Every structure is written in structure tokens, then in C-alpha cells.
PDB file of C-alpha atoms in Angstrom:
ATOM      1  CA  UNK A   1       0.000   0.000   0.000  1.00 91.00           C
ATOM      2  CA  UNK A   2       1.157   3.775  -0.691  1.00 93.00           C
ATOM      3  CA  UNK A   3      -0.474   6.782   1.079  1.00 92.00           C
ATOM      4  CA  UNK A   4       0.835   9.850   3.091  1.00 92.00           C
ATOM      5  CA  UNK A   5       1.006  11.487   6.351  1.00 94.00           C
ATOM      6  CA  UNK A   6      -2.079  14.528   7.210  1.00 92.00           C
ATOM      7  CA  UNK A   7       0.074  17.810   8.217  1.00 89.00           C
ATOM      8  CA  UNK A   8      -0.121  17.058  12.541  1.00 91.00           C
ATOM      9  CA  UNK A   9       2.110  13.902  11.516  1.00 94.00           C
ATOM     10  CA  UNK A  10       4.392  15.337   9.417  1.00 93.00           C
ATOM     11  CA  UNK A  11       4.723  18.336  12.534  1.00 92.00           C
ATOM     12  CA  UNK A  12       5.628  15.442  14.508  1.00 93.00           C
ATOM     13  CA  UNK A  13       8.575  14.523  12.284  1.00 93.00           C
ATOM     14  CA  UNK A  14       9.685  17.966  12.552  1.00 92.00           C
ATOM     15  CA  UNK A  15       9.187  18.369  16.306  1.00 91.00           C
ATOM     16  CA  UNK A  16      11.147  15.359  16.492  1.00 92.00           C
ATOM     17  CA  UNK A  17      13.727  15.978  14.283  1.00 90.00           C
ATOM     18  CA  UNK A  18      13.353  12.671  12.317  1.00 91.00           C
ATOM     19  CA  UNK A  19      12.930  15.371   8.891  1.00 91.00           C
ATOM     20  CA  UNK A  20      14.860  18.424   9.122  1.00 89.00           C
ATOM     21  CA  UNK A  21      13.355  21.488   6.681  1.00 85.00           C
ATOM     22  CA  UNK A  22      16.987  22.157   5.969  1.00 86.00           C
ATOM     23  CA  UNK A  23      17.684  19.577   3.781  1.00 83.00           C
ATOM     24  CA  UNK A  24      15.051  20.292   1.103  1.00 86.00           C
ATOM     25  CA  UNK A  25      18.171  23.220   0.610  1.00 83.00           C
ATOM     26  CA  UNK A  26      20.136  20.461  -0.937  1.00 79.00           C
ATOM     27  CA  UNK A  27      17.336  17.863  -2.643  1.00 84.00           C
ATOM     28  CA  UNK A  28      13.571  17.184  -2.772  1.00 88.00           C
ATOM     29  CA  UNK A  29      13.199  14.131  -1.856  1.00 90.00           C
ATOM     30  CA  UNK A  30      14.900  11.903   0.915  1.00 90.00           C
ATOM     31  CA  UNK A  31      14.160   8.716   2.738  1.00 92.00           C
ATOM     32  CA  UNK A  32      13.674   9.213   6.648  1.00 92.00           C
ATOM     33  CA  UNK A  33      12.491   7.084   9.386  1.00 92.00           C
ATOM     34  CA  UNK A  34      10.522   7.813  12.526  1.00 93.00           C
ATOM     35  CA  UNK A  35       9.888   5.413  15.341  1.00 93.00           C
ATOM     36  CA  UNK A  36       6.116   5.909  14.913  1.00 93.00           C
ATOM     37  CA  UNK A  37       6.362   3.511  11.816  1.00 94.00           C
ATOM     38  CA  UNK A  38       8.593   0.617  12.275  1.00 93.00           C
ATOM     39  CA  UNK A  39       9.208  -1.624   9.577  1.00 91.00           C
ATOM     40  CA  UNK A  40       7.864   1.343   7.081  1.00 94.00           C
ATOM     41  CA  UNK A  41       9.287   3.550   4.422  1.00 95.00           C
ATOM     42  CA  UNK A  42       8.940   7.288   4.761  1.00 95.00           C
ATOM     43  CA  UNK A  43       9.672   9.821   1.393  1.00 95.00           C
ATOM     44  CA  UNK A  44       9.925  13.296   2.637  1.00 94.00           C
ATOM     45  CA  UNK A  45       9.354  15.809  -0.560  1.00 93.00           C
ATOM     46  CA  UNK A  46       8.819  19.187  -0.985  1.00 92.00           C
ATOM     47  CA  UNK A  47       7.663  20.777  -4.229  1.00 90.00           C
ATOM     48  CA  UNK A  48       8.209  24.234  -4.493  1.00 89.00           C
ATOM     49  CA  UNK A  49       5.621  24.878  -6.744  1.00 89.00           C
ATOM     50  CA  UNK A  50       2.657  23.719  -4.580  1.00 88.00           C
ATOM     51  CA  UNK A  51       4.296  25.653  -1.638  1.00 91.00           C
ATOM     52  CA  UNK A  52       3.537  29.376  -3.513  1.00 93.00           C
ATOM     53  CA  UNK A  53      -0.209  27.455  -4.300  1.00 93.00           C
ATOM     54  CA  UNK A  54      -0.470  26.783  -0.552  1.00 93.00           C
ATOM     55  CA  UNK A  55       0.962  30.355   0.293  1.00 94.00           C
ATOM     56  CA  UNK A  56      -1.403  32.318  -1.667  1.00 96.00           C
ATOM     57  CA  UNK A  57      -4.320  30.129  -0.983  1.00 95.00           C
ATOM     58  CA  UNK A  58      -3.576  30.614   2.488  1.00 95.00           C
ATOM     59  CA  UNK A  59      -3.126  34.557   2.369  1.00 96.00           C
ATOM     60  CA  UNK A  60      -6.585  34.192  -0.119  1.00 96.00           C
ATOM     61  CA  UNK A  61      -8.205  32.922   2.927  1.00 95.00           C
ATOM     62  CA  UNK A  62      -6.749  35.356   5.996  1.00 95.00           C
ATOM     63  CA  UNK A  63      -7.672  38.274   3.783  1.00 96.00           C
ATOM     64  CA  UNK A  64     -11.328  37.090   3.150  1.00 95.00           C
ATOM     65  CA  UNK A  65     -11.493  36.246   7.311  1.00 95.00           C
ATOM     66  CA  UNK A  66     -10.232  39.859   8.011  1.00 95.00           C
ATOM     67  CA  UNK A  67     -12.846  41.286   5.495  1.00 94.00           C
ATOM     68  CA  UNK A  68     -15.733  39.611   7.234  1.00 92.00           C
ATOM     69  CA  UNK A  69     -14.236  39.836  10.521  1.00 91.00           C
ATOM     70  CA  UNK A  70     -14.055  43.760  10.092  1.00 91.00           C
ATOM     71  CA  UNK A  71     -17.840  43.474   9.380  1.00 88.00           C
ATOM     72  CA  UNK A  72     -18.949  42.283  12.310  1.00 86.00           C
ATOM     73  CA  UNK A  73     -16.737  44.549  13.684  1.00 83.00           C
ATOM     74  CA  UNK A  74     -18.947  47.510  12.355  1.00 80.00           C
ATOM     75  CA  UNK A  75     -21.723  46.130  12.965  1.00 76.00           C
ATOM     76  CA  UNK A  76     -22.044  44.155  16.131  1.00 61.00           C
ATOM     77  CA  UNK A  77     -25.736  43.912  17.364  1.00 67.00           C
ATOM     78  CA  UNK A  78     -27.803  43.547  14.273  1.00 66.00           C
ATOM     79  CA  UNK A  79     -28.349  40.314  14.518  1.00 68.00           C
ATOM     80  CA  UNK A  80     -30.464  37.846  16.381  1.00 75.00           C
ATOM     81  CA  UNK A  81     -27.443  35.326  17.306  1.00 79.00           C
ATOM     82  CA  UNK A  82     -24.699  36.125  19.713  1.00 83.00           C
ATOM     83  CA  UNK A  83     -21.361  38.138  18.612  1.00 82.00           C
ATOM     84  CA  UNK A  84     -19.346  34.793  19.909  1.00 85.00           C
ATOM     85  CA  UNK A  85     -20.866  32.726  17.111  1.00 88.00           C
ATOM     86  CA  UNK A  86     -21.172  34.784  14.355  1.00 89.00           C
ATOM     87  CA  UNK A  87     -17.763  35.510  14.859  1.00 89.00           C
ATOM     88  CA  UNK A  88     -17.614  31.105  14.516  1.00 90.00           C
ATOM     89  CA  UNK A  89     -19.346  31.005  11.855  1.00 91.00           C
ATOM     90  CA  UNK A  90     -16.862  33.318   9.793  1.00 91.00           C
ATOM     91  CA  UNK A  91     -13.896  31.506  10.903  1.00 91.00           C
ATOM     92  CA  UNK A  92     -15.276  27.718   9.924  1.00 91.00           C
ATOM     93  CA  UNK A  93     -16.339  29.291   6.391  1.00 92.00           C
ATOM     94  CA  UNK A  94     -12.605  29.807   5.377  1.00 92.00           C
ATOM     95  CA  UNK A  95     -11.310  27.567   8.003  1.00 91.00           C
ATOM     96  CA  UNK A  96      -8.884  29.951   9.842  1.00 91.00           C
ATOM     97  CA  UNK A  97      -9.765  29.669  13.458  1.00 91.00           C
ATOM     98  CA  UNK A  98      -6.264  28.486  13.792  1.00 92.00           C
ATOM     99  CA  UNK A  99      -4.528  31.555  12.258  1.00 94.00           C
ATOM    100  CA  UNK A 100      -6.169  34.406  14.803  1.00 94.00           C
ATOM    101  CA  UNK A 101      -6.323  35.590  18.101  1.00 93.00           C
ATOM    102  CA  UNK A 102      -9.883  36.936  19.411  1.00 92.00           C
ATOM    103  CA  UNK A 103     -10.464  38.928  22.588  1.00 90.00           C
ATOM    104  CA  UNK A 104     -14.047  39.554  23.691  1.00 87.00           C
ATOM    105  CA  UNK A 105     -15.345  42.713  25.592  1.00 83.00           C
ATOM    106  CA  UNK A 106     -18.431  44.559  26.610  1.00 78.00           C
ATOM    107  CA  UNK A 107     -17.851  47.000  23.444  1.00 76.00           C
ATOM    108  CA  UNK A 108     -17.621  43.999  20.709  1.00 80.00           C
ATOM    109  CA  UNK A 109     -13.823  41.730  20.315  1.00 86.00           C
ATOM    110  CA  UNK A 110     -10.943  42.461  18.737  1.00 89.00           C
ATOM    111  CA  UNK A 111      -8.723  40.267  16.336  1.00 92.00           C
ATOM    112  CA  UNK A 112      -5.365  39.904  15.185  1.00 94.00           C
ATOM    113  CA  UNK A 113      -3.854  37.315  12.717  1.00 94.00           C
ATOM    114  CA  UNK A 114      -1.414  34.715  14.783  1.00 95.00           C
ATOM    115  CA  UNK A 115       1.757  35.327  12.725  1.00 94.00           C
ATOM    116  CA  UNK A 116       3.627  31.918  14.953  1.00 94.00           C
ATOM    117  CA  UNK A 117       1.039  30.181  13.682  1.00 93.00           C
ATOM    118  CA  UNK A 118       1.019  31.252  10.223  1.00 94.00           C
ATOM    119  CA  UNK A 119       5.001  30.834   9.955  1.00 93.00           C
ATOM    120  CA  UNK A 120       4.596  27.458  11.650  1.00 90.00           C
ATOM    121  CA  UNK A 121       1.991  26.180   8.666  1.00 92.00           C
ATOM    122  CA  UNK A 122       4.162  27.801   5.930  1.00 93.00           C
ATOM    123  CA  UNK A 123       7.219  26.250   6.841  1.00 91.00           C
ATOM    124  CA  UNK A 124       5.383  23.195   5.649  1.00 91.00           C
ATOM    125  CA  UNK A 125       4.079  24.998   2.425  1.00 93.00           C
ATOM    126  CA  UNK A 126       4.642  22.188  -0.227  1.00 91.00           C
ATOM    127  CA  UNK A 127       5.895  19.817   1.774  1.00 93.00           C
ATOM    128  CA  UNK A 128       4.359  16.093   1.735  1.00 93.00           C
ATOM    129  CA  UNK A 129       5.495  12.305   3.294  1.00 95.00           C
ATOM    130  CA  UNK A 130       4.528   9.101   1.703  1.00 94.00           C
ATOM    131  CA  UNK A 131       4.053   6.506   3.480  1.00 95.00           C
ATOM    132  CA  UNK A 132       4.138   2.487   1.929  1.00 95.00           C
ATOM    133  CA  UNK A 133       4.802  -0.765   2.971  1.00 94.00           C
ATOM    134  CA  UNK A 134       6.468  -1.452  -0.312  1.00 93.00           C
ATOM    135  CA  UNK A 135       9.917  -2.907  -0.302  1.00 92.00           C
ATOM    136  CA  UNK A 136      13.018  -0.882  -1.707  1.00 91.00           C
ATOM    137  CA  UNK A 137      13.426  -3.649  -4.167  1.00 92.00           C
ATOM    138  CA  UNK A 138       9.907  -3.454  -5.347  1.00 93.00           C
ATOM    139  CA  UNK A 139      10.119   0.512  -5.664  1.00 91.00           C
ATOM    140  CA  UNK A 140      12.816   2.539  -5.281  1.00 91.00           C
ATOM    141  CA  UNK A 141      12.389   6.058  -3.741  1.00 91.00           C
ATOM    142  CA  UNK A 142      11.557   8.018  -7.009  1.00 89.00           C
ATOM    143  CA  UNK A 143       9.142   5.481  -8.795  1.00 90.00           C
ATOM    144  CA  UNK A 144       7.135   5.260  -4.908  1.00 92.00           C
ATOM    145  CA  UNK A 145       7.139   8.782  -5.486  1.00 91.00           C
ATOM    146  CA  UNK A 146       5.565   8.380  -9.255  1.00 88.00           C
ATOM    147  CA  UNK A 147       3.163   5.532  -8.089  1.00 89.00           C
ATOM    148  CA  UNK A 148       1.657   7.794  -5.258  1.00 89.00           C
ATOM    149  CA  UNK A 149       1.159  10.535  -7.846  1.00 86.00           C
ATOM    150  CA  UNK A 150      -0.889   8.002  -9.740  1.00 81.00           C
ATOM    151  CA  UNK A 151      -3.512   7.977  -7.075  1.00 80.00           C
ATOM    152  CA  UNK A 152      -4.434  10.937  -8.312  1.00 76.00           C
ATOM    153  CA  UNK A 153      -5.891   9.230 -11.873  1.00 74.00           C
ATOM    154  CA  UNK A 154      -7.993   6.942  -9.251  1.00 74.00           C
ATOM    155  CA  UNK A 155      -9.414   9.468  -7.510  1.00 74.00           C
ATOM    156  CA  UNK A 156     -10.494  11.566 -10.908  1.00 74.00           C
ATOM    157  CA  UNK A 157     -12.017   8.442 -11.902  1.00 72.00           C
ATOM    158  CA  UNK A 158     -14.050   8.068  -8.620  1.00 72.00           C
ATOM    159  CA  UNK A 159     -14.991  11.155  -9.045  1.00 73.00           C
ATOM    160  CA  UNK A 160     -16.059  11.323 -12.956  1.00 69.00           C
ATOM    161  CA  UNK A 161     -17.877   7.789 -11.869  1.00 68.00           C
ATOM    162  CA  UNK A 162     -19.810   9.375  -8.706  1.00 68.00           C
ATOM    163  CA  UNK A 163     -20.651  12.870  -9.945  1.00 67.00           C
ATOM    164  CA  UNK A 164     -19.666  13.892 -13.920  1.00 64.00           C
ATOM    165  CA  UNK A 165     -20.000  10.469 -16.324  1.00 60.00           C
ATOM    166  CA  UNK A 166     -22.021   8.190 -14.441  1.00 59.00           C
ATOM    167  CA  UNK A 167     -23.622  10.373 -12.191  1.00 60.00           C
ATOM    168  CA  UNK A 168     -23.872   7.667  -9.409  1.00 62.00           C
ATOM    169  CA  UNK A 169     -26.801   8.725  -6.680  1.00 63.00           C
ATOM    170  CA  UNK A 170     -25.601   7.921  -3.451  1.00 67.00           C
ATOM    171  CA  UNK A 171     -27.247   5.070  -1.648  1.00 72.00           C
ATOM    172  CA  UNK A 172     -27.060   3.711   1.779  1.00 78.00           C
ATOM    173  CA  UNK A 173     -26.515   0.272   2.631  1.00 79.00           C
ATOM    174  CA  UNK A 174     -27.525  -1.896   5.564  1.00 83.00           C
ATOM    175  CA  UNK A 175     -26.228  -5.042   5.035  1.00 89.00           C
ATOM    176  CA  UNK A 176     -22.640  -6.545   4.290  1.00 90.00           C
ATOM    177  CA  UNK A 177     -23.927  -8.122   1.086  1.00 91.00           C
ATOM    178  CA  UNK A 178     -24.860  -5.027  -0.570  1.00 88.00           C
ATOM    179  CA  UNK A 179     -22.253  -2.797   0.478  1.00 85.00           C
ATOM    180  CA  UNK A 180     -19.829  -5.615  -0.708  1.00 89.00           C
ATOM    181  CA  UNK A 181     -22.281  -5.491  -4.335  1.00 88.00           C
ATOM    182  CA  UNK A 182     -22.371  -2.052  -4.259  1.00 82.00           C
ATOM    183  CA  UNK A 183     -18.466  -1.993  -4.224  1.00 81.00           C
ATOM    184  CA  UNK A 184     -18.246  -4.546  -6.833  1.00 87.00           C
ATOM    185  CA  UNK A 185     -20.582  -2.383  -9.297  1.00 82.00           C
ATOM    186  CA  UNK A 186     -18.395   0.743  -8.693  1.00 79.00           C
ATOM    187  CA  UNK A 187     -15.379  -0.948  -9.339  1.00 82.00           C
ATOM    188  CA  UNK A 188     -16.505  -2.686 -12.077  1.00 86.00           C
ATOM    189  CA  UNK A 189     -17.862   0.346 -13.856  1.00 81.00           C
ATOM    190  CA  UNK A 190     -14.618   2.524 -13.243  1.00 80.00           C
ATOM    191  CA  UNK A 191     -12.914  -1.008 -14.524  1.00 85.00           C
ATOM    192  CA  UNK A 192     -14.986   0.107 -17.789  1.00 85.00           C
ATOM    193  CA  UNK A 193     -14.741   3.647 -17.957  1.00 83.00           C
ATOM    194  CA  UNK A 194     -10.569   3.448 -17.596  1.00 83.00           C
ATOM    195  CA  UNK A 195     -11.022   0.819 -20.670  1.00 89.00           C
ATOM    196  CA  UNK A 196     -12.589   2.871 -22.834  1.00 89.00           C
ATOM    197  CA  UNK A 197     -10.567   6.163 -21.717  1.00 87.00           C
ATOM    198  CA  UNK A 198      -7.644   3.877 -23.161  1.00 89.00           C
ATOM    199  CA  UNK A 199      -9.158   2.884 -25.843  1.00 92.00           C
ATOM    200  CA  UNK A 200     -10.827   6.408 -27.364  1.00 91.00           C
ATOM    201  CA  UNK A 201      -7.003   8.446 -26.265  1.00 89.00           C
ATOM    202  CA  UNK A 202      -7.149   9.305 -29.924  1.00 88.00           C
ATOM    203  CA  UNK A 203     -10.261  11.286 -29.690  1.00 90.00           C
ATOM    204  CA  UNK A 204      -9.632  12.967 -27.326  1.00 89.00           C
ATOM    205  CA  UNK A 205      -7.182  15.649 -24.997  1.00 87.00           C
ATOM    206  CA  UNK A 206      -5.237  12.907 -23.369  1.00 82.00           C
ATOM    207  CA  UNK A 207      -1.515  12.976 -23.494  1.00 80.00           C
ATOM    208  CA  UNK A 208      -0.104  10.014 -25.196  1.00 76.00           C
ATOM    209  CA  UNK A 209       3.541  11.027 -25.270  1.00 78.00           C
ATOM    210  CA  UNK A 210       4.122  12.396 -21.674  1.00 77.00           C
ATOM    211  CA  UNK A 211       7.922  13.634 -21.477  1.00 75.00           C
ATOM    212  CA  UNK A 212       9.885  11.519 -18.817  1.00 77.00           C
ATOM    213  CA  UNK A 213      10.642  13.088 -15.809  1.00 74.00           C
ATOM    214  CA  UNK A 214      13.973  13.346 -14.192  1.00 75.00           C
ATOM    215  CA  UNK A 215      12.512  14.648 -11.435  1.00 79.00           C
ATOM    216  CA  UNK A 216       9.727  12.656  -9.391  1.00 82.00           C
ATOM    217  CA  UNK A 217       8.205  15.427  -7.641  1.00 84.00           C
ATOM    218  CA  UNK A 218       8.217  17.977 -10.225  1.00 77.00           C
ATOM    219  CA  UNK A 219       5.032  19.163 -12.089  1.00 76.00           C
ATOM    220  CA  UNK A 220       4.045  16.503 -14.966  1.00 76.00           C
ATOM    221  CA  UNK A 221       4.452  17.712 -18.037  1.00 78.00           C
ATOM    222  CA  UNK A 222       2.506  17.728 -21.489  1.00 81.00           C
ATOM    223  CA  UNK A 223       3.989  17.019 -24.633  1.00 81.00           C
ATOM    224  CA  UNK A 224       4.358  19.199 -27.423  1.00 84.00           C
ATOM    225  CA  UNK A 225       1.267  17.495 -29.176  1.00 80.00           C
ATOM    226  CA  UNK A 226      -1.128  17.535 -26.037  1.00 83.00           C
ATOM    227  CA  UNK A 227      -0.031  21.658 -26.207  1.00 82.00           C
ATOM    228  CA  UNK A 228      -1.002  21.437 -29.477  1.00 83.00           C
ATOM    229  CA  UNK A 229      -4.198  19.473 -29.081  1.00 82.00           C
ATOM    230  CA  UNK A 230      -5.623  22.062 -26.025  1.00 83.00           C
ATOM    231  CA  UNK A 231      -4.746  24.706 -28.120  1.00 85.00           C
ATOM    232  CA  UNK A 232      -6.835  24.723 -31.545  1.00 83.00           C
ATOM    233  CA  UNK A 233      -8.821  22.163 -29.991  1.00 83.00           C
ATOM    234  CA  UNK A 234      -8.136  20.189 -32.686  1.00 82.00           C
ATOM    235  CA  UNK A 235      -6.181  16.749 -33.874  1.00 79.00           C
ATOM    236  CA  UNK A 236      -3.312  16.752 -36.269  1.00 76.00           C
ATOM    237  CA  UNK A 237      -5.612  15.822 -39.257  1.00 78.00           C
ATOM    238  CA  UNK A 238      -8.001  18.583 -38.539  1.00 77.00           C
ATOM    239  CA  UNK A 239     -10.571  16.086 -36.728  1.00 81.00           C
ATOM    240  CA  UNK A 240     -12.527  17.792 -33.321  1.00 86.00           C
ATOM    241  CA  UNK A 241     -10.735  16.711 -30.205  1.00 88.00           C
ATOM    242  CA  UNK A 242     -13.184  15.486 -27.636  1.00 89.00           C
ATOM    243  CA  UNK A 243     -13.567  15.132 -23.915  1.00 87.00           C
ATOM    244  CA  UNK A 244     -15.024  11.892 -22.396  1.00 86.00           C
ATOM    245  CA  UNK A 245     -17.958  13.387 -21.538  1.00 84.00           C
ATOM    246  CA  UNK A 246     -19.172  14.885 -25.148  1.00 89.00           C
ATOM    247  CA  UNK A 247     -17.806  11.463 -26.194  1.00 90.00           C
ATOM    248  CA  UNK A 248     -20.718  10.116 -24.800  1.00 87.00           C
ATOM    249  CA  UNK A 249     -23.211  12.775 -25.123  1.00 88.00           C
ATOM    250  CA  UNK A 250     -22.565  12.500 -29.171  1.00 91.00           C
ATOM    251  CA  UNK A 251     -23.125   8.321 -28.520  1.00 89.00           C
ATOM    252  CA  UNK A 252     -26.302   9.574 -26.813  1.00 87.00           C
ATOM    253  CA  UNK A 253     -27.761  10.684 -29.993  1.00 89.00           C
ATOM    254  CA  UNK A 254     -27.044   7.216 -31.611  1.00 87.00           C
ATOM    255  CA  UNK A 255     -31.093   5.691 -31.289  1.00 85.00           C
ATOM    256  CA  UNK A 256     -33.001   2.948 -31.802  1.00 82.00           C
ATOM    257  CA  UNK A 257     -36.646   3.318 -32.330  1.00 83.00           C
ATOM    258  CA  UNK A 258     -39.490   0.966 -32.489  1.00 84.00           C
ATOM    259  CA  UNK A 259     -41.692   1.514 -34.932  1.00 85.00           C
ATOM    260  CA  UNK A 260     -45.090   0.226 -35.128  1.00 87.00           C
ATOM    261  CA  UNK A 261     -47.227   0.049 -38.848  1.00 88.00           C
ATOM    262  CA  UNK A 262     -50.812   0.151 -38.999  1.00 82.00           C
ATOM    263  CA  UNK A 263     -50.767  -3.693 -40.207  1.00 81.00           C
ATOM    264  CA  UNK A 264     -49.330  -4.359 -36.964  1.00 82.00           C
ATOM    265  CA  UNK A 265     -46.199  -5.008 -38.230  1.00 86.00           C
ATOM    266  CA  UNK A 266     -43.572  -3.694 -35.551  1.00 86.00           C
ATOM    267  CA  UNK A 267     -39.313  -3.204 -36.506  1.00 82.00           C
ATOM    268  CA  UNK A 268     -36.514  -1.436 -35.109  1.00 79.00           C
ATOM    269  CA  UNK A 269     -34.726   1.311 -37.021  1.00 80.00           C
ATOM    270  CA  UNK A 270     -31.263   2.219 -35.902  1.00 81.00           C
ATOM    271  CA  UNK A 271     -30.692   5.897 -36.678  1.00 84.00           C
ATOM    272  CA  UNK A 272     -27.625   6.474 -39.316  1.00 86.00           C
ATOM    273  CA  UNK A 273     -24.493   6.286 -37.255  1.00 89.00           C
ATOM    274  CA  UNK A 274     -22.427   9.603 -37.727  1.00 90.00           C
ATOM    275  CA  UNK A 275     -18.786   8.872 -38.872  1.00 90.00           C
ATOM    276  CA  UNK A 276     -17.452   9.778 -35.051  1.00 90.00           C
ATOM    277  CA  UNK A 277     -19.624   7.281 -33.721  1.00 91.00           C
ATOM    278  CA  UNK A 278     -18.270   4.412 -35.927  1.00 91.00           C
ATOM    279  CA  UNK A 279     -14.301   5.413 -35.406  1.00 91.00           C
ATOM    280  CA  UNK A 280     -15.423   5.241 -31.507  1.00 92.00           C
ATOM    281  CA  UNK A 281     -16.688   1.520 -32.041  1.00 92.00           C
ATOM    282  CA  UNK A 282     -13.891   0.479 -34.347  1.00 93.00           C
ATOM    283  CA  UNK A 283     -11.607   2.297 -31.510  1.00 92.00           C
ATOM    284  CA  UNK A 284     -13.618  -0.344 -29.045  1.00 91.00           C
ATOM    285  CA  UNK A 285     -13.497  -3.226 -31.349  1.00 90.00           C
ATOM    286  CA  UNK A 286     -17.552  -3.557 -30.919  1.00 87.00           C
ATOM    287  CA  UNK A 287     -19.698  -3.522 -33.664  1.00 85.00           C
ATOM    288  CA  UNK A 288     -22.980  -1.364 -33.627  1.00 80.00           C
ATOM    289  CA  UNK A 289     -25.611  -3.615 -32.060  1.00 74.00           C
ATOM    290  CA  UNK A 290     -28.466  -3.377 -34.133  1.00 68.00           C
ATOM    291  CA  UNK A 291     -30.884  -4.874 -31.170  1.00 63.00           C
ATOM    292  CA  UNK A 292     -30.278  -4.265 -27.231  1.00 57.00           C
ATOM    293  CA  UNK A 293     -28.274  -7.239 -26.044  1.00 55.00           C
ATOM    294  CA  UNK A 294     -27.519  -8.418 -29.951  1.00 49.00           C
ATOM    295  CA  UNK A 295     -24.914  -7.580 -32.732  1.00 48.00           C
TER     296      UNK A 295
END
């Protein structure tokens, strides 16, 4: 298994000295230990790029706090609800209770930001342990680093299964047995969907020369002719580049309609396929069923 430490964990390295900030000076990735996880690999890395993301995401969010903060501020009594939780409510919206210091009075409260508590977050900006029970034979530092990175495709495709493609309700389980068939379903549908992702690449944005990496925790990069692709929105023969998801709207419009004469006479009529909807099926090596659960 491959997964990584939340942020109080990764404090506790630090506290303890088992990962010292300083050496992300010299490298961006290193192996550490920690007696908290014996017989465990730990990769320390620290991208600098997601440390400005986490920076100004995090100044984003103090600004917006002050700003609502300094409402209340003006306006302390014109509301039903006591100054105490209003002032709550504003700092679970951007989630910054952490990063101020409130004193209540009979007049109102005042507020200041915590600066030790900002500097002690930000000397974490960008900075992320993976943990694995995988062997240094099996993966070495780098390609753990590379496989936990690839969680990220399983996620997107959880997601695109739950909410965008498949638009999967959700539905609560009582019993062992369905939550187990329930699983299986998912699974088995994102089993499908990665299929035909691989199968349709050529219709659509996905990068099928990504440039190597010499660098694990860098950025991935997109070849010249992904560029390309996002750009015109095009192919390199002119043809529309597609997403997944108008993939299957323009499938949608592929029909089959019953069609009932006065003698009583009763066929189905498959609708012309369009040109892009017979590359997809030769891309699938199906052919257009003519009847549901027929060829």
C-alpha cells in the first residue's frame, strides 16, 4: 500500500527531528524514518511549486477572514445570534480559526492574525510524506514517489464515476452483502470507464507522449502534441478533439426506435451512425448492435 502522512504527523517529524526542513536546501526528496512507523518507508518531498499554491491560498483565505471579521466589527448587534458565534461562523467558512487571536469585551472583540502560527503552517508549504509498505526492491524512492502521484488518476475516476459520467446517486446500505455489491458495481464500472478512456485516447485531450521526468516530484508535463491538441482544440488531421464526456453525449444521440405500422407489423430502425460514432466503435473493437443485447 502507498499513502501519506495529514500535516499534525508530518509536525511530529519535525518536532522530532526525524525530517529536518533544511535539507530540502540540498534535494527534494529523501528517505527518513521515525519510530512511529517501524518496519515502514517514509519519502519526505517538498515541491516548491505547490508551496507558492499553498501560500497564496492561504493569504486568499486570511484576507477574506479579516474582510468579514471587520464586518462584524462595524456592525455588532444587528443580529439575532450572539457576537461569539457569528464571529464562529466566519472563521469555519474559510477555516482559519487556527490563524487568529480573538479577545471579547463589553464593546464587541478584537482580532489579530497569529503570525507563529502562520510561519509554523508555511514552513510546511509544499511539503508532503509518503508513506508504503512497499519494499526498496519493489520501488525505489523516485518510482514510490511516481506511483503515489498516480492515485491521483484513481481518484479523478471516482470522481467522474460518482458525480460527472455516471452520475452515481448515493445510496445507503444496511447489510454486508450489498455494500460488498455495491463496491463490486463501482469498481466494475470505473474497470470500464478506464477501458474505454484507453481505448478512445485518440479522440480525445489525453496525453499520449508524456515527457519523462527526471525529477519525481516535479510538475508533470505535457507534450508538445497535447499543447497542441488544447490549443486549436483540434487533432493533427483537422478532426474535433473530444472530452469523455461529449464522447458520450454524441453516442447519446445514436437511437433505436421501435416503430409500429398500422398492419401491426412492428421493426426497429437504428438511426444512421455519424462517422465519429463508428471510429469510436472500431476504436472499441464492438460492432454497432443493431438490437439491445444483440450484434
Amino acid at each position: 500500500w502507498i499513502t501519506c502522512l495529514r500535516a499534525p504527523q508530518i509536525r511530529t517529524l519535525v518536532d522530532d527531528e526525524a525530517l529536518w526542513l533544511g535539507l530540502f536546501d540540498e534535494t527534494n526528496l529523501a528517505a527518513i524514518t521515525h519510530r512511529n512507523y517501524p518496519g515502514e518507508r517514509l519519502i519526505a518531498c517538498r515541491n516548491p511549486d505547490l508551496a507558492r499554491l499553498r501560500a497564496n491560498k492561504r493569504e486568499e483565505l486570511l484576507v477574506a477572514t479579516e474582510k468579514e471579521l471587520t464586518k462584524l466589527l462595524r456592525s455588532p448587534d444587528k443580529s439575532k445570534y450572539p457576537l461569539p458565534i457569528r464571529v464562529g461562523r466566519v472563521l469555519d467558512r474559510y477555516k482559519m480559526a487556527k490563524h487568529f487571536t480573538l479577545d471579547f469585551n463589553d464593546k464587541g472583540f478584537a482580532f489579530a492574525r497569529d503570525t507563529n502560527a502562520i510561519a509554523a503552517e508555511a514552513a510546511l508549504d509544499g511539503i508532503y510524506v509518503i508513506r508504503t509498505s512497499v519494499s526498496q526492491d519493489d520501488l525505489d524512492d523516485a518510482k514510490a514517489v511516481e506511483a503515489y502521484k498516480g492515485l491521483s488518476v484513481v481518484e479523478r475516476n471516482f470522481r467522474h464515476l460518482k458525480v460527472i459520467d455516471l452520475a452515481l446517486r448515493p445510496i445507503h446500505h444496511y447489510s454486508e452483502n450489498r455494500v460488498r455489491a455495491h463496491v463490486f458495481l463501482s469498481m466494475l464500472a470505473l474497470y470500464v470507464t478506464w477501458h474505454l478512456r484507453e481505448a478512445l485516447a485518440p479522440l480525445m485531450f489525453v496525453d499520449r507522449e508524456i515527457p519523462e521526468r527526471d525529477d519525481p516530484v516535479a510538475p508533470a508535463l505535457r507534450s508538445d502534441a497535447a499543447h497542441a491538441k488544447d490549443a486549436t482544440k483540434g487533432g493533427p488531421n483537422g478532426e474535433i478533439i473530444h472530452s469523455f464526456a461529449t464522447l458520450l453525449a454524441h453516442l447519446g444521440t445514436l437511437t433505436r426506435n421501435t416503430v409500429e405500422f398500422t398492419q401491426g407489423v412492428i421493426i426497429e430502425q437504428l438511426s444512421v451512425p455519424t462517422p465519429l460514432q463508428r471510429q469510436v466503435f472500431e476504436l472499441i473493437g464492438s460492432p454497432i448492435p443493431v438490437t439491445i443485447g444483440g450484434k
